[in-house]
mmCIF file of C-alpha atoms in Angstrom:
data_model
loop_
_atom_site.group_PDB
_atom_site.id
_atom_site.type_symbol
_atom_site.label_atom_id
_atom_site.label_comp_id
_atom_site.label_asym_id
_atom_site.label_seq_id
_atom_site.Cartn_x
_atom_site.Cartn_y
_atom_site.Cartn_z
ATOM 1 C CA UNK M 1 125.058 87.400 108.871
ATOM 2 C CA UNK M 2 125.175 83.624 109.240
ATOM 3 C CA UNK M 3 123.433 82.309 112.314
ATOM 4 C CA UNK M 4 121.392 85.464 112.859
ATOM 5 C CA UNK M 5 117.625 85.389 113.078
ATOM 6 C CA UNK M 6 115.645 87.343 110.509
ATOM 7 C CA UNK M 7 113.830 89.060 113.371
ATOM 8 C CA UNK M 8 117.105 90.515 114.599
ATOM 9 C CA UNK M 9 117.750 92.360 111.358
ATOM 10 C CA UNK M 10 114.284 93.832 110.975
ATOM 11 C CA UNK M 11 113.475 97.395 112.001
ATOM 12 C CA UNK M 12 113.114 97.623 115.751
ATOM 13 C CA UNK M 13 115.275 94.533 116.383
ATOM 14 C CA UNK M 14 112.325 92.442 117.511
ATOM 15 C CA UNK M 15 112.859 89.994 120.325
ATOM 16 C CA UNK M 16 112.388 86.298 119.773
ATOM 17 C CA UNK M 17 110.699 84.131 122.417
ATOM 18 C CA UNK M 18 114.155 82.662 123.099
ATOM 19 C CA UNK M 19 115.505 86.143 123.904
ATOM 20 C CA UNK M 20 112.642 86.745 126.317
ATOM 21 C CA UNK M 21 113.275 83.401 128.012
ATOM 22 C CA UNK M 22 116.937 84.412 128.493
ATOM 23 C CA UNK M 23 115.878 87.711 130.100
ATOM 24 C CA UNK M 24 113.532 85.871 132.454
ATOM 25 C CA UNK M 25 116.283 83.421 133.390
ATOM 26 C CA UNK M 26 118.488 86.430 134.173
ATOM 27 C CA UNK M 27 115.873 87.662 136.663
ATOM 28 C CA UNK M 28 113.976 90.275 134.656
ATOM 29 C CA UNK M 29 110.535 90.713 136.257
ATOM 30 C CA UNK M 30 107.436 91.649 134.260
ATOM 31 C CA UNK M 31 104.630 93.446 136.118
ATOM 32 C CA UNK M 32 101.176 91.872 136.076
ATOM 33 C CA UNK M 33 99.648 94.861 134.255
ATOM 34 C CA UNK M 34 102.245 94.775 131.486
ATOM 35 C CA UNK M 35 101.919 90.990 131.240
ATOM 36 C CA UNK M 36 98.133 91.268 130.898
ATOM 37 C CA UNK M 37 98.532 93.837 128.108
ATOM 38 C CA UNK M 38 101.099 91.633 126.329
ATOM 39 C CA UNK M 39 98.731 88.685 126.713
ATOM 40 C CA UNK M 40 95.940 90.584 124.966
ATOM 41 C CA UNK M 41 98.234 91.635 122.110
ATOM 42 C CA UNK M 42 99.425 88.045 121.776
ATOM 43 C CA UNK M 43 95.903 86.665 121.644
ATOM 44 C CA UNK M 44 94.946 89.202 118.954
ATOM 45 C CA UNK M 45 97.877 88.075 116.812
ATOM 46 C CA UNK M 46 97.203 84.380 117.479
ATOM 47 C CA UNK M 47 93.530 84.551 116.512
ATOM 48 C CA UNK M 48 94.175 86.555 113.357
ATOM 49 C CA UNK M 49 96.990 84.175 112.350
ATOM 50 C CA UNK M 50 94.531 81.287 112.613
ATOM 51 C CA UNK M 51 91.891 83.171 110.619
ATOM 52 C CA UNK M 52 94.373 83.960 107.834
ATOM 53 C CA UNK M 53 95.710 80.413 107.827
ATOM 54 C CA UNK M 54 92.241 79.231 106.836
ATOM 55 C CA UNK M 55 92.762 80.821 103.415
ATOM 56 C CA UNK M 56 95.725 78.594 102.542
ATOM 57 C CA UNK M 57 94.590 76.579 99.508
ATOM 58 C CA UNK M 58 91.296 78.512 99.406
ATOM 59 C CA UNK M 59 92.449 81.908 98.091
ATOM 60 C CA UNK M 60 91.528 83.061 94.589
ATOM 61 C CA UNK M 61 95.149 82.747 93.351
ATOM 62 C CA UNK M 62 98.175 80.842 94.614
ATOM 63 C CA UNK M 63 100.051 84.108 95.200
ATOM 64 C CA UNK M 64 97.363 85.252 97.635
ATOM 65 C CA UNK M 65 97.444 81.865 99.385
ATOM 66 C CA UNK M 66 101.179 82.164 99.916
ATOM 67 C CA UNK M 67 101.056 85.831 100.909
ATOM 68 C CA UNK M 68 98.365 85.292 103.542
ATOM 69 C CA UNK M 69 100.227 82.255 104.832
ATOM 70 C CA UNK M 70 103.344 84.379 105.280
ATOM 71 C CA UNK M 71 101.402 87.137 107.038
ATOM 72 C CA UNK M 72 99.853 84.500 109.300
ATOM 73 C CA UNK M 73 103.325 83.193 110.173
ATOM 74 C CA UNK M 74 104.494 86.721 111.022
ATOM 75 C CA UNK M 75 101.479 87.158 113.287
ATOM 76 C CA UNK M 76 102.209 83.816 114.898
ATOM 77 C CA UNK M 77 105.725 85.069 115.637
ATOM 78 C CA UNK M 78 104.227 88.180 117.265
ATOM 79 C CA UNK M 79 101.896 85.976 119.291
ATOM 80 C CA UNK M 80 104.743 83.746 120.475
ATOM 81 C CA UNK M 81 106.796 86.720 121.641
ATOM 82 C CA UNK M 82 103.915 88.404 123.447
ATOM 83 C CA UNK M 83 102.683 85.184 125.050
ATOM 84 C CA UNK M 84 106.184 84.213 126.188
ATOM 85 C CA UNK M 85 106.643 87.674 127.666
ATOM 86 C CA UNK M 86 103.275 87.568 129.429
ATOM 87 C CA UNK M 87 103.827 84.038 130.678
ATOM 88 C CA UNK M 88 107.125 85.043 132.262
ATOM 89 C CA UNK M 89 105.179 87.071 134.836
ATOM 90 C CA UNK M 90 103.126 84.075 135.913
ATOM 91 C CA UNK M 91 105.496 81.157 135.386
ATOM 92 C CA UNK M 92 103.534 79.885 132.382
ATOM 93 C CA UNK M 93 104.651 78.997 128.883
ATOM 94 C CA UNK M 94 103.391 80.425 125.608
ATOM 95 C CA UNK M 95 101.592 77.108 124.993
ATOM 96 C CA UNK M 96 99.862 77.362 128.378
ATOM 97 C CA UNK M 97 98.495 80.761 127.429
ATOM 98 C CA UNK M 98 97.676 79.919 123.807
ATOM 99 C CA UNK M 99 96.129 76.478 124.170
ATOM 100 C CA UNK M 100 95.481 75.569 127.793
ATOM 101 C CA UNK M 101 93.055 78.259 128.914
ATOM 102 C CA UNK M 102 89.281 78.231 128.941
ATOM 103 C CA UNK M 103 87.504 80.161 126.193
ATOM 104 C CA UNK M 104 86.220 82.681 128.734
ATOM 105 C CA UNK M 105 89.818 83.572 129.677
ATOM 106 C CA UNK M 106 90.610 84.905 126.206
ATOM 107 C CA UNK M 107 90.432 88.651 125.620
ATOM 108 C CA UNK M 108 90.841 89.955 122.090
ATOM 109 C CA UNK M 109 89.805 92.914 120.020
ATOM 110 C CA UNK M 110 86.515 92.555 118.159
ATOM 111 C CA UNK M 111 88.172 92.994 114.776
ATOM 112 C CA UNK M 112 90.173 89.741 114.880
ATOM 113 C CA UNK M 113 87.123 87.772 116.002
ATOM 114 C CA UNK M 114 85.222 88.570 112.807
ATOM 115 C CA UNK M 115 84.654 85.658 110.440
ATOM 116 C CA UNK M 116 86.676 85.670 107.249
ATOM 117 C CA UNK M 117 83.696 86.213 104.950
ATOM 118 C CA UNK M 118 84.687 86.553 101.328
ATOM 119 C CA UNK M 119 88.263 87.232 100.256
ATOM 120 C CA UNK M 120 87.740 90.991 99.910
ATOM 121 C CA UNK M 121 86.376 91.255 103.440
ATOM 122 C CA UNK M 122 89.379 89.338 104.787
ATOM 123 C CA UNK M 123 91.793 91.658 102.990
ATOM 124 C CA UNK M 124 89.938 94.747 104.263
ATOM 125 C CA UNK M 125 90.094 93.394 107.829
ATOM 126 C CA UNK M 126 93.803 92.704 107.403
ATOM 127 C CA UNK M 127 94.453 96.227 106.136
ATOM 128 C CA UNK M 128 92.636 97.798 109.088
ATOM 129 C CA UNK M 129 94.408 95.533 111.586
ATOM 130 C CA UNK M 130 97.832 96.123 110.015
ATOM 131 C CA UNK M 131 97.392 99.912 110.196
ATOM 132 C CA UNK M 132 96.201 99.560 113.809
ATOM 133 C CA UNK M 133 99.228 97.397 114.704
ATOM 134 C CA UNK M 134 101.638 99.794 113.016
ATOM 135 C CA UNK M 135 100.260 102.789 114.887
ATOM 136 C CA UNK M 136 100.077 100.912 118.191
ATOM 137 C CA UNK M 137 103.582 99.451 118.008
ATOM 138 C CA UNK M 138 105.006 102.821 116.915
ATOM 139 C CA UNK M 139 103.590 104.420 120.030
ATOM 140 C CA UNK M 140 104.535 101.570 122.364
ATOM 141 C CA UNK M 141 108.191 101.817 121.364
#
């Protein structure tokens, strides 16, 4: 297993941004509608990753700090893949889509835009979003 990415051994064999870039270089074309949908999924993951990252060093216990940090990193990986995929349709990079757009160009679900609130509220939001993502990704496969 040496040299393999952890994302390649997970259920569903998730694609890394590097894999997507290789497909684009090989001439794979993404439709604008699919790219727009991927962009929205990427922005959802990016915003929630940033919200969860806020809890690092602020959680009630160090285990919760570390756990939320790891979940945030997973979401950031989702965001990178979706944004790279979306950007391939328009000749833009994941950074272009994540950081170099006006605020009015962002579209995300209302749930990820909610403030953290107290720790319990954050965990409840994360549970709802995780169930939503599981159901959505299961159907998109």
